[in-house]
Short mmCIF file of C-alpha atoms and ligand atoms in Angstrom, two decimals:
data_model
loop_
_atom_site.label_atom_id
_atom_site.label_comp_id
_atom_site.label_asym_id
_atom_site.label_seq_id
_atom_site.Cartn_x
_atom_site.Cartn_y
_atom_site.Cartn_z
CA UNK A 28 -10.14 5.18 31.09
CA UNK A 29 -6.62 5.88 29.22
CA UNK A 30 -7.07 8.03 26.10
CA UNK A 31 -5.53 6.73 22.97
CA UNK A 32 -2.23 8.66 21.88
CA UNK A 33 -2.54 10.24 18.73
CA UNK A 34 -0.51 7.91 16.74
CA UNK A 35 -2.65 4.89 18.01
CA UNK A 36 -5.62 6.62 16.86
CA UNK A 37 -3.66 6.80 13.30
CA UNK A 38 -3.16 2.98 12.79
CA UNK A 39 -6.49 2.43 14.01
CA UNK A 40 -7.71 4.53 10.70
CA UNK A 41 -5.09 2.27 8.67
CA UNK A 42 -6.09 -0.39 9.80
CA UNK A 43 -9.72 0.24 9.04
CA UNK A 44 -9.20 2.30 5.78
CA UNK A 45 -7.48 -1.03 4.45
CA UNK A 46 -10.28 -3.48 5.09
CA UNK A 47 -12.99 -0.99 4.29
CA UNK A 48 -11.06 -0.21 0.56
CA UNK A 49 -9.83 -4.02 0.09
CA UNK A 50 -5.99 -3.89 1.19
CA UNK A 51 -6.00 -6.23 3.67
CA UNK A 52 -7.96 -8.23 5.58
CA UNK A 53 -7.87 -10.89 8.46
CA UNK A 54 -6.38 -14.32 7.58
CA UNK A 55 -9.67 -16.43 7.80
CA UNK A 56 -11.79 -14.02 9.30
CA UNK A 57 -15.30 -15.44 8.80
CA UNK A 58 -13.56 -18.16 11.22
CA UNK A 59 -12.85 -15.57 13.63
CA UNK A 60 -9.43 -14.91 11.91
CA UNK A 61 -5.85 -16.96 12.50
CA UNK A 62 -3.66 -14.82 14.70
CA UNK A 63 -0.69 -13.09 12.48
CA UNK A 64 -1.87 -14.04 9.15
CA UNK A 65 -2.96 -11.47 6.75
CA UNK A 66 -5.01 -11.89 2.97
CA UNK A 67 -4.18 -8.97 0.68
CA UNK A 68 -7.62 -7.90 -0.83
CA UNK A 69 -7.52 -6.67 -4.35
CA UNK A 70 -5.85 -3.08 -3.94
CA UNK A 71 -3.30 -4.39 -1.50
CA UNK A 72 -2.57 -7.50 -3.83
CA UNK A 73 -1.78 -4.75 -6.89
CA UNK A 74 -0.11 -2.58 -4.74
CA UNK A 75 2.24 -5.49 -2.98
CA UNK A 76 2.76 -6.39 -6.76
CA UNK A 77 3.61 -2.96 -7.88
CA UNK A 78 6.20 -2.73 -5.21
CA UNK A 79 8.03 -6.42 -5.97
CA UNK A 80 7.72 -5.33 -9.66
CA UNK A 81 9.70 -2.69 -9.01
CA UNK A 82 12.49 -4.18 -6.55
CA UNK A 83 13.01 -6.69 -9.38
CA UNK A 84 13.29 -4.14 -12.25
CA UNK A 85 15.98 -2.28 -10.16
CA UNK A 86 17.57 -5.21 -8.62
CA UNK A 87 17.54 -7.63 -11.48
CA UNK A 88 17.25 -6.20 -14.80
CA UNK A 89 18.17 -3.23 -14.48
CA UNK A 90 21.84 -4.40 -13.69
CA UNK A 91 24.36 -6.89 -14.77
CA UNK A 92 25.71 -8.13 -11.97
CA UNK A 93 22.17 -9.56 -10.24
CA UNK A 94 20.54 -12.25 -11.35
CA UNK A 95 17.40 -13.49 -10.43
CA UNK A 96 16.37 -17.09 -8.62
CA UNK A 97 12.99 -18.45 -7.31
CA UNK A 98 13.26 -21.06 -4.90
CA UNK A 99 10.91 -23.60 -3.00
CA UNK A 100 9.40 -22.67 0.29
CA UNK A 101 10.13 -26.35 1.73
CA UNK A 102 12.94 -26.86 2.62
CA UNK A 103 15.61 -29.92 3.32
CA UNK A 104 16.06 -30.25 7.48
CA UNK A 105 20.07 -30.39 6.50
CA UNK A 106 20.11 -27.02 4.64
CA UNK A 107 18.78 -25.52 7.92
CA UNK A 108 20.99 -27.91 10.43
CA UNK A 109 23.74 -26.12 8.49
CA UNK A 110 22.86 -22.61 8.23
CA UNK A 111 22.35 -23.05 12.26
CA UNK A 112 18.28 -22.55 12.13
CA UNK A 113 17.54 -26.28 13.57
CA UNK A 114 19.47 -25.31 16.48
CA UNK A 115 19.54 -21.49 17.33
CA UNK A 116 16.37 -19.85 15.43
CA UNK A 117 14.68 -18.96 18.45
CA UNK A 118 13.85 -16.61 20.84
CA UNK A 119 13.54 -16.56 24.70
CA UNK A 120 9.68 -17.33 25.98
CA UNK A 121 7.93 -16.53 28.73
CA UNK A 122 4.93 -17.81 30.19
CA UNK A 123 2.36 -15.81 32.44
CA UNK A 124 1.08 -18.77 34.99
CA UNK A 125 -1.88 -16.51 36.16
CA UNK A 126 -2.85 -15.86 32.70
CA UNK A 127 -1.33 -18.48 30.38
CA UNK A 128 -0.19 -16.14 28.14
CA UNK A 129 2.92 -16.50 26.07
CA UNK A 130 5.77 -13.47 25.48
CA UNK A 131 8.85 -13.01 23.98
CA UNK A 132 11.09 -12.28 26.87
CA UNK A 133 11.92 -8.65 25.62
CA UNK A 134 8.09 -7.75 25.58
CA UNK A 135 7.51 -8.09 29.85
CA UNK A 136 6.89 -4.81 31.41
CA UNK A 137 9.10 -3.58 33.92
CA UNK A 138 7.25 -2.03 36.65
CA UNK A 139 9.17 -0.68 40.32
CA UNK A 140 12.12 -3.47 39.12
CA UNK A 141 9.67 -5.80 39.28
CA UNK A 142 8.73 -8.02 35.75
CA UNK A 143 5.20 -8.33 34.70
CA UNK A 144 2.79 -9.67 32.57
CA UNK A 145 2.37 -7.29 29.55
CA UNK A 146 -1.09 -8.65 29.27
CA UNK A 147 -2.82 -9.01 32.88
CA UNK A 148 0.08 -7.74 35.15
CA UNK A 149 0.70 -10.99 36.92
CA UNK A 150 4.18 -11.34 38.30
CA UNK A 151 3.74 -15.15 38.36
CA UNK A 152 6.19 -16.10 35.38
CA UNK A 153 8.00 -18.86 34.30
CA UNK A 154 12.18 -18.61 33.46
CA UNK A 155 12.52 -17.76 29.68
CA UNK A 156 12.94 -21.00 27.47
CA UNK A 157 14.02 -20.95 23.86
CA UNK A 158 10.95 -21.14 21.29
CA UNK A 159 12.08 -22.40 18.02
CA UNK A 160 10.15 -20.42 15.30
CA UNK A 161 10.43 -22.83 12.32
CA UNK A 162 7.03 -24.43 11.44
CA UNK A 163 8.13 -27.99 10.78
CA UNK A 164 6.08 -30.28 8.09
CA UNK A 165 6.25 -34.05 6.99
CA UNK A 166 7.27 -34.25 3.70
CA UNK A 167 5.39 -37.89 2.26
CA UNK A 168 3.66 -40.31 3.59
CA UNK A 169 6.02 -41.53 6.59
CA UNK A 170 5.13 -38.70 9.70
CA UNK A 171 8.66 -39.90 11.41
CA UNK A 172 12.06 -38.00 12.21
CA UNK A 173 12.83 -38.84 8.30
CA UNK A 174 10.51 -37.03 6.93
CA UNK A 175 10.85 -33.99 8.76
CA UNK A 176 10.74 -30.56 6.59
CA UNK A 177 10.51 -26.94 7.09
CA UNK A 178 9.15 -24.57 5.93
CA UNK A 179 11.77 -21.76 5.16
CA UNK A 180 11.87 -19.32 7.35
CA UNK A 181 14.22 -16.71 5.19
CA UNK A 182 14.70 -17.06 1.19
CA UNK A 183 18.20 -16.55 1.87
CA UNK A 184 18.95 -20.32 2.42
CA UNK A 185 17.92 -21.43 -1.10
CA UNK A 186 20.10 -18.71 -2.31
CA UNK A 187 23.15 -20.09 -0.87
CA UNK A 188 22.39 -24.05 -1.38
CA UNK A 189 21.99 -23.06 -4.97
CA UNK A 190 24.94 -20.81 -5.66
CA UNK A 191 26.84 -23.59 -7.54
CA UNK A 192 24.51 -24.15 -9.94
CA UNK A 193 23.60 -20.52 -10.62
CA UNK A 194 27.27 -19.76 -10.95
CA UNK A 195 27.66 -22.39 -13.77
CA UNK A 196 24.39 -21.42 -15.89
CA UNK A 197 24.91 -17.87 -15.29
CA UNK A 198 29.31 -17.54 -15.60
CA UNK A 199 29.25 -14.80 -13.38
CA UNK A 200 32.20 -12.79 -12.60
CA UNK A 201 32.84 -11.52 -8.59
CA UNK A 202 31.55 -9.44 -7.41
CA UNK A 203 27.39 -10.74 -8.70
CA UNK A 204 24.47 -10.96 -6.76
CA UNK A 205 21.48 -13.37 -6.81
CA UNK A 206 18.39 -11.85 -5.77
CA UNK A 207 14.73 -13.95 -4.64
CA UNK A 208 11.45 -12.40 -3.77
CA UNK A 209 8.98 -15.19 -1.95
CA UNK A 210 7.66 -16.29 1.23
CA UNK A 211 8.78 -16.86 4.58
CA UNK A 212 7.76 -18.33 7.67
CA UNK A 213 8.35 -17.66 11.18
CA UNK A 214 6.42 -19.16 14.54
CA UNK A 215 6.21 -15.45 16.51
CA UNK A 216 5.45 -15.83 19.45
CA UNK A 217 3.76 -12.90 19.28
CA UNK A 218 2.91 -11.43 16.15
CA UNK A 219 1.91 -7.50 16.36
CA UNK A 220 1.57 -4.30 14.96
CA UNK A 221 -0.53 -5.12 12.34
CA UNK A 222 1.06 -7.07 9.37
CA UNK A 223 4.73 -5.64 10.60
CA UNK A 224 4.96 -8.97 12.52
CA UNK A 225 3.43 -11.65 11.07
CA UNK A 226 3.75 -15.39 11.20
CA UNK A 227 3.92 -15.58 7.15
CA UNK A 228 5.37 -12.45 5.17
CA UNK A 229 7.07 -12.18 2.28
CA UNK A 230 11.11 -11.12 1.53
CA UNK A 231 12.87 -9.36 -1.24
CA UNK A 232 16.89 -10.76 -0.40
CA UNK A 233 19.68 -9.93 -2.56
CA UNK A 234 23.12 -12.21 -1.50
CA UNK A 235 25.63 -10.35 -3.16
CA UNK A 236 28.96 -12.65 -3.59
CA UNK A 237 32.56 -10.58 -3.45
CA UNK A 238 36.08 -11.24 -2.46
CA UNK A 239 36.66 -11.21 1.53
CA UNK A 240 38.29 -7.38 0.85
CA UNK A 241 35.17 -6.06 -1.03
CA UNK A 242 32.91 -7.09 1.97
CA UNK A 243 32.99 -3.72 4.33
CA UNK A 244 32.60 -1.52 0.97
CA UNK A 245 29.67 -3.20 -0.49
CA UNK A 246 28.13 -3.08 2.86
CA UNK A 247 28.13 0.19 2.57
CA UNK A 248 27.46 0.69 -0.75
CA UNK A 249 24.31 -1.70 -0.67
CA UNK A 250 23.53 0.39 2.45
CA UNK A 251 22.78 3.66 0.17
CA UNK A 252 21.48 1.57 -2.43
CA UNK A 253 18.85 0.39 -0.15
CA UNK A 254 17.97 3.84 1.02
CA UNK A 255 17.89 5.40 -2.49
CA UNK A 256 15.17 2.38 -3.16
CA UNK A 257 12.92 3.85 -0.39
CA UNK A 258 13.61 7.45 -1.42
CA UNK A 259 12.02 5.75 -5.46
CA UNK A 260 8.85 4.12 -4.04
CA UNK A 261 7.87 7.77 -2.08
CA UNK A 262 9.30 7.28 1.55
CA UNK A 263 11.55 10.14 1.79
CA UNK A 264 15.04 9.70 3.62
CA UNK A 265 13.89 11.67 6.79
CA UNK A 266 11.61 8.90 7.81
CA UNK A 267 14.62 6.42 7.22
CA UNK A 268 17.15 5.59 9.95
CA UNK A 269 20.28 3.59 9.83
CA UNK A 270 20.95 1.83 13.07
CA UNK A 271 24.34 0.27 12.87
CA UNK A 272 23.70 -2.96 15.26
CA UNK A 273 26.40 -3.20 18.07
CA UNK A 274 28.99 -5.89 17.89
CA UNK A 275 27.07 -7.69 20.80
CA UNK A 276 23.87 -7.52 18.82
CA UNK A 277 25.12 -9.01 15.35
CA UNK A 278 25.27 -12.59 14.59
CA UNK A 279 28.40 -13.98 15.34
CA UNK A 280 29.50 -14.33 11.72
CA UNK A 281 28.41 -10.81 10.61
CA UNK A 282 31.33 -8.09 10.19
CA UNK A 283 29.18 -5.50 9.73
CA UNK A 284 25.04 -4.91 9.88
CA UNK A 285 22.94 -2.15 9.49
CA UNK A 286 19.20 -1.74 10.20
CA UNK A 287 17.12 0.46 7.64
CA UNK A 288 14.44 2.06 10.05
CA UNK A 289 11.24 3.75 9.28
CA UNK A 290 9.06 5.83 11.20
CA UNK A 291 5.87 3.70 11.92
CA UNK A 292 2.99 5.26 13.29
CA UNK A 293 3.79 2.88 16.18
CA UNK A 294 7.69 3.70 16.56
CA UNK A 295 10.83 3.68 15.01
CA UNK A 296 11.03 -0.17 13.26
CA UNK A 297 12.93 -2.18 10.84
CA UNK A 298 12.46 -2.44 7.61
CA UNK A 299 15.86 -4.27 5.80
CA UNK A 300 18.70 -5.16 7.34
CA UNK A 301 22.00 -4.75 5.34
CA UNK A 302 24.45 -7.62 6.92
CA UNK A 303 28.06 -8.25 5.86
CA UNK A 304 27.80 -11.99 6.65
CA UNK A 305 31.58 -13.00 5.38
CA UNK A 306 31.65 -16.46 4.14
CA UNK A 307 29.65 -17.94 7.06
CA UNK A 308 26.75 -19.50 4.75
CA UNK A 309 28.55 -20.93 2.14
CA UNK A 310 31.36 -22.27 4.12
CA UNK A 311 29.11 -24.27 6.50
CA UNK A 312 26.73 -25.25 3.46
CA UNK A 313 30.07 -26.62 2.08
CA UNK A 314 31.15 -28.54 5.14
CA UNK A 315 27.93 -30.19 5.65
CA UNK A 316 27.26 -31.23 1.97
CA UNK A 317 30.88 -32.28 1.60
CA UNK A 318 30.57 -30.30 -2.35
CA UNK A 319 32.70 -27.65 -2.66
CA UNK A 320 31.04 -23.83 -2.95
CA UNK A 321 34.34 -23.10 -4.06
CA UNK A 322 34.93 -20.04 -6.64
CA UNK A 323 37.82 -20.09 -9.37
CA UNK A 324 39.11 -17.42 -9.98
CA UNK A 325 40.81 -17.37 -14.08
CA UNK A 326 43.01 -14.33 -13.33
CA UNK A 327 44.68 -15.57 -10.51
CA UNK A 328 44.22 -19.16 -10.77
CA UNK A 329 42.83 -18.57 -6.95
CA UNK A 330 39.92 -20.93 -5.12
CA UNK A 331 38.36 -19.64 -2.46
CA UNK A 332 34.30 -19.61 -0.90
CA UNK A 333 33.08 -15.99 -1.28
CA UNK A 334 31.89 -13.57 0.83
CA UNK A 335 28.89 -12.14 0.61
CA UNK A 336 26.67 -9.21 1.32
CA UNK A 337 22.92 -9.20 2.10
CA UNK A 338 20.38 -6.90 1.71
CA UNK A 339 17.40 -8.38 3.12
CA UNK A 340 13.71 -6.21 2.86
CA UNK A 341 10.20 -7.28 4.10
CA UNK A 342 7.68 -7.03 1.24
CA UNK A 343 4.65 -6.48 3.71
CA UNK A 344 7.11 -4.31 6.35
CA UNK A 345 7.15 -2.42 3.14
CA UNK A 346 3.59 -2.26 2.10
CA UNK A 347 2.81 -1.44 5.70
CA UNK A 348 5.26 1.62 5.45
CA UNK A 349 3.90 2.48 1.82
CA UNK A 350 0.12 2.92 3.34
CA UNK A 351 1.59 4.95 7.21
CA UNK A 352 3.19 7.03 4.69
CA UNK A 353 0.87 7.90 1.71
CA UNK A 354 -2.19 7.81 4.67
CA UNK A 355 -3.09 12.01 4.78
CA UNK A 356 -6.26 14.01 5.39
CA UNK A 357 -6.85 17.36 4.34
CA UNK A 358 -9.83 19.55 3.88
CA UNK A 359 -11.63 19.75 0.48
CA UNK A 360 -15.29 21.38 -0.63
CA UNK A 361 -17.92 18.43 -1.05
CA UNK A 362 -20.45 19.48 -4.14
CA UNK A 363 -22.03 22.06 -2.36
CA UNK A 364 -18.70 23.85 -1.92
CA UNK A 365 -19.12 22.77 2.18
CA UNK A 366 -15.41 21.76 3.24
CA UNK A 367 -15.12 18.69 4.28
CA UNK A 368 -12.42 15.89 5.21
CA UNK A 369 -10.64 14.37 3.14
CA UNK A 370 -9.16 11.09 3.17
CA UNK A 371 -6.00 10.48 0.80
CA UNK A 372 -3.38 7.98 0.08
CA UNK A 373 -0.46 9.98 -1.44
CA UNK A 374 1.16 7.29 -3.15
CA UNK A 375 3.79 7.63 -5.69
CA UNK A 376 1.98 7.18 -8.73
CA UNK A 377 4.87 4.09 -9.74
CA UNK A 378 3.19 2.37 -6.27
CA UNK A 379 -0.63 3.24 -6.83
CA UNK A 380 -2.65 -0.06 -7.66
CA UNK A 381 -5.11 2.00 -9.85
CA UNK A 382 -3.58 4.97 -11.87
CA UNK A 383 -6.21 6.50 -13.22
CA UNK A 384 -10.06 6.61 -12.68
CA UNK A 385 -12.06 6.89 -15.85
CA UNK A 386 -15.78 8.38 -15.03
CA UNK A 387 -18.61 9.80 -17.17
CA UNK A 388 -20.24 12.75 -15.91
CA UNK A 389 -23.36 11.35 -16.39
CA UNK A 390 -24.11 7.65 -16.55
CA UNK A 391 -27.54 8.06 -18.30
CA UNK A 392 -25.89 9.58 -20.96
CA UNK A 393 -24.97 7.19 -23.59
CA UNK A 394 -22.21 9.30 -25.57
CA UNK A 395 -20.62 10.07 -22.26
CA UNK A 396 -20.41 6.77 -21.43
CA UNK A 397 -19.62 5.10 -24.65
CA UNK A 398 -16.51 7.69 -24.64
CA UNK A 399 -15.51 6.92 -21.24
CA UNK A 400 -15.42 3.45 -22.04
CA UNK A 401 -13.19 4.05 -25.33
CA UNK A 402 -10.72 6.03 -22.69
CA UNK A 403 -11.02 2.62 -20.58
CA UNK A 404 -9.79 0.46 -23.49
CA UNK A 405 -7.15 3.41 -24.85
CA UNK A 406 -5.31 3.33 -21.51
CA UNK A 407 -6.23 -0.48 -20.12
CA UNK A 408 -2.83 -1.70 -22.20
CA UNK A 409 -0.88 1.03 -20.03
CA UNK A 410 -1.33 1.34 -16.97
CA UNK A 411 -4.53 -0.08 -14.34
CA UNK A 412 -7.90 1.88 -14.99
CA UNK A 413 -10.96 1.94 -12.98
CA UNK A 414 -14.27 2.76 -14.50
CA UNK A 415 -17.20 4.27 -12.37
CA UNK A 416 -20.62 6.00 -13.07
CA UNK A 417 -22.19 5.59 -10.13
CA UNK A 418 -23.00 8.89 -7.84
CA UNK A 419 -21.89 12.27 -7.66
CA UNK A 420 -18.20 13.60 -9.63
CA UNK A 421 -16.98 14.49 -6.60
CA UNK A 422 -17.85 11.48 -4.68
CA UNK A 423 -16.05 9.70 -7.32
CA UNK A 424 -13.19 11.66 -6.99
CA UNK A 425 -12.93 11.15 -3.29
CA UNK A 426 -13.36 7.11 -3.69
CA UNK A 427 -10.43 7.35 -5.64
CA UNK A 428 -8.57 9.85 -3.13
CA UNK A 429 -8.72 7.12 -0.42
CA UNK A 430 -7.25 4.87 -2.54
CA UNK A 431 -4.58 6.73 -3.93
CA UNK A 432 -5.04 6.67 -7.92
CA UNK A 433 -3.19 9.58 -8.40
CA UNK A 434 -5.11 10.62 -12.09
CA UNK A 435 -9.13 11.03 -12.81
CA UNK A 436 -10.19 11.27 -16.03
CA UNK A 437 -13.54 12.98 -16.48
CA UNK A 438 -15.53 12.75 -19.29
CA UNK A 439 -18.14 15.85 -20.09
CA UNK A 440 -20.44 17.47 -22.46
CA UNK A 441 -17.55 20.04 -24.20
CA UNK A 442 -15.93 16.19 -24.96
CA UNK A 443 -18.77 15.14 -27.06
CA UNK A 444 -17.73 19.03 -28.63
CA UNK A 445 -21.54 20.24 -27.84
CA UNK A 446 -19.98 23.34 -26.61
CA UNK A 447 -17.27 24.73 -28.40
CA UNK A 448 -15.96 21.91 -31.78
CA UNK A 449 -12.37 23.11 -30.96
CA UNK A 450 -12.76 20.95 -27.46
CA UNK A 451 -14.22 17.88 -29.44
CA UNK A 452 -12.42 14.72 -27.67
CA UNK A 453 -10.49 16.47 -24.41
CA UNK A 454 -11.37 15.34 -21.17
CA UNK A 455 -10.49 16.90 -18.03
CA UNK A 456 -7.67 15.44 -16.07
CA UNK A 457 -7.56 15.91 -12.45
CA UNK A 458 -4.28 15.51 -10.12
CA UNK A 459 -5.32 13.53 -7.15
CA UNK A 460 -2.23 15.77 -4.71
CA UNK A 461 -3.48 19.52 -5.85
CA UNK A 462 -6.99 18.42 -7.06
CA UNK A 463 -6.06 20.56 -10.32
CA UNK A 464 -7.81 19.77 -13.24
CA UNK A 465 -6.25 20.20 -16.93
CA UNK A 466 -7.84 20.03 -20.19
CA UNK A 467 -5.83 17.44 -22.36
CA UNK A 468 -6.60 15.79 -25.75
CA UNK A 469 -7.96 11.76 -25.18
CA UNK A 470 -5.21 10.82 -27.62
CA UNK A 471 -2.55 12.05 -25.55
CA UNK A 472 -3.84 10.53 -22.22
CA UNK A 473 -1.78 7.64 -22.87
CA UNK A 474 1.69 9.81 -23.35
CA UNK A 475 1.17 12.25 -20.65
CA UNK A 476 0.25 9.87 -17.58
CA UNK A 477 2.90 7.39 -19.31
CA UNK A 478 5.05 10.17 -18.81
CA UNK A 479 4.22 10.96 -14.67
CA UNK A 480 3.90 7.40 -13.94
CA UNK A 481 7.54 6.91 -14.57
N1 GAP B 25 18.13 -13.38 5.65
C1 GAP B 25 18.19 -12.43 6.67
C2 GAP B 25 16.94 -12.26 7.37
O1 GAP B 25 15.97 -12.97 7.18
P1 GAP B 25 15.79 -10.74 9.18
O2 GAP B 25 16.24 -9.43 9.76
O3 GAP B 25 15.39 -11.81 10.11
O4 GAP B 25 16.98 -11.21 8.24
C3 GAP B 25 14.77 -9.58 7.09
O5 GAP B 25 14.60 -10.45 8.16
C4 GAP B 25 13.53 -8.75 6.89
O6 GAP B 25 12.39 -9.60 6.76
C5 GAP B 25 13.19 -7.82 8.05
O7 GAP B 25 13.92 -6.61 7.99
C6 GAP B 25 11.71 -7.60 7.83
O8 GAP B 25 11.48 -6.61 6.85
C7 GAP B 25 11.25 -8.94 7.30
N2 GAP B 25 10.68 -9.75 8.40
C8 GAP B 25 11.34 -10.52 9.28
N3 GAP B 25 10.48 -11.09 10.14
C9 GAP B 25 9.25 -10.67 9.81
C10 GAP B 25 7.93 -10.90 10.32
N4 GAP B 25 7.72 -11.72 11.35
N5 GAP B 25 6.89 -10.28 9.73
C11 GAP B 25 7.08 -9.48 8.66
N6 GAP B 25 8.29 -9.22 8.13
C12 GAP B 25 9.37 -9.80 8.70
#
């Protein structure tokens, strides 16, 4: 029997820490689950939420040169004849006859020179064929070649199809960006690594339009952008790699591409790619539509189809990343001082789905209670607060730990002022990293964690 490595054993507890806590769970699971398809419980659906919050703050209103679009996840079969998905969105399959299972060509293992079958070993294997990944639909009643729709299987697309009519509502001046957060679809063959390769994930995609001689310094520019992002949601830049993908390796169109890496538990993976694609997508979108994508520009009375660069992130890559990296154990005393292991998501507070747990030391004690829940109401407007009564403080303190609210609030006897007046209405506020606690006044609870949520 083969022992598991270290870092195997560490996605196992992920992977169980975010079912047991509500994160995520199994598409369909009383079914016996659907293979690549994930349900974000409700922690993971606040924390997902957090994190496109934030990318659309920084991306959208914080600046003046990105504007925002949400577009529908069906789309027209031309849009993707054009952008080349209909025909070349695929990747090289391989079926194991002894088996029946089906690979992606780059997942066989090589053993002696010899090709086998990453799941049984069976060298019996058929010549890769090209999978197309798109999941195709019927849009109305007719189920012919007419109605044929699918659905999207990047946001970009909708970007580029409606760049004319964003232009004209918004009267943007090059260089401008739109930017979309929504779903995407993709057949894999086989999906993997928990929700870092599923069959239905989510994208954050910026297509930022420039002149043809902007194009290599935006790329670069969005590149550090991007990473500075990362660096703002609590994945520090030594986990981050840029792989600059070799000219063999980029899409034909693309000048320039980089891929932001992160340190998974399970490897080195993407996270956002960062492609110069010149003015591939808009010219072809042009061609086949026969309307022109054109931009005119006043200064110098020039027409021409912009270029564009794309900074294109995985919201659930990114979740995924958020939970490896904030996942930490340490040792702290239980309540009879015994030490004791600790489980702790070190999130950054601006990522935490709860940011501050509210408890009364007792919950048979009325005033205590009736307190606490005045805290409950003082900071609900601010931030997400969780209430609890039930069981020990420091059991309390340790639900919270494991799911990363970075603030506890405790509510004791010296609140209620029974034993000293000058501490009427201060509660104790612990920090979840150093386990410190701090006596603060309840009326500036909302100021202070205001203040280190930011
Ligand atoms: N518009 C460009 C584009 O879609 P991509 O590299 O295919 O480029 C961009 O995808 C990002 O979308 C990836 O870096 C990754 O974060 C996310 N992504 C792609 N396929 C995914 C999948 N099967 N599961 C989860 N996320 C995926």
């Amino acid at each position: 029997m083969t022992s598991k490595s270290p870092d195997s054993q560490l996605m196992e507890k992920i992977v169980s820490l975010c079912k047991r806590r509500g994160f995520i769970f199994q598409s369909s699971e009383i079914y016996g689950g659907l293979n690549g398809l994930w349900d974000y419980g409700p922690l993971g659906a606040e924390l997902k939420r957090n994190l496109k919050n934030y990318w659309w703050q920084v991306t959208v209103h914080e600046r003046d040169d990105v504007i925002g679009m949400d577009g529908s996840i069906l789309t027209h079969p031309a849009v993707l004849k054009a952008s080349g998905h209909v025909e070349g969105f695929s990747d090289p399959m391989i079926d194991c006859r002894t088996c029946k299972a089906h690979f992606r060509a780059d997942q066989l293992v090589e053993k002696k020179g010899i090709k086998q079958c990453p799941n049984c070993g069976g060298k019996d294997l058929t010549a890769p064929r090209q999978f197309n990944l798109m999941f195709e639909t019927h849009v109305g009643a007719a189920t012919d070649e007419s109605s044929i729709a699918y659905l999207r299987p990047e946001t970009a697309q909708s970007i580029f199809v409606q760049f004319k009519n964003i232009l004209e509502v918004s009267r943007k001046k090059l260089p401008f960006g739109i930017a979309q957060i929504g779903k995407a679809f993709r057949n894999e063959i086989n999906p993997r690594n928990f929700t870092f390769r599923s069959r239905e994930f989510e994208q954050m995609e910026i297509e930022y339009f420039c002149r043809a001689e902007q194009g290599m310094e935006l790329l670069e520019y969005w590149k550090e952008e991007r990473l500075r992002f990362y660096e703002k949601i609590g994945i520090p830049r030594t986990k981050l790699h840029v792989l600059t993908v070799p000219d063999n390796e980029r899409a034909f169109y693309s000048k320039g591409t980089y891929d932001i890496e992160y340190d998974f538990p399970f490897g080195r993976q993407e996270l956002e790619g960062v492609a110069y694609r010149t003015d591939y997508d808009l010219s072809q979108h042009q061609k086949a539509s026969g309307k022109s994508l054109e931009y005119f520009d006043e200064e110098t009375k020039q027409r021409f189809v912009p270029h564009v660069v794309e900074p294109s992130a995985g919201v659930d890559r990114t979740v995924l990343a958020l939970i490896c990296e904030a996942y930490s154990e340490d040792q702290a005393p239980d309540e009879k001082g015994k030490m004791e292991t600790r489980i702790v998501l070190r999130f950054h507070p601006r990522m935490a789905p709860i940011k501050c747990g509210v408890f009364p030391l007792l919950k048979n004690n009325s005033q205590l209670v009736a307190k606490a829940k005045e805290i409950v109401s003082l900071l609900r407007p601010h931030m997400t607060v969780f209430y609890d009564e039930s069981g020990a403080i420091g059991r309390r303190y340790r639900r919270q730990d494991e799911v990363g609210t970075p603030f506890g609030v405790t509510v004791d006897f010296e609140t209620l002022g029974e034993k000293d007046a000058a501490r009427r209405d201060t509660v104790t506020l612990r920090d979840r990293d150093s386990m410190k606690q701090e006596r603060v006044a309840i009326q500036d609870l909302p100021a202070i964690l205001r203040d280190r949520l930011a």
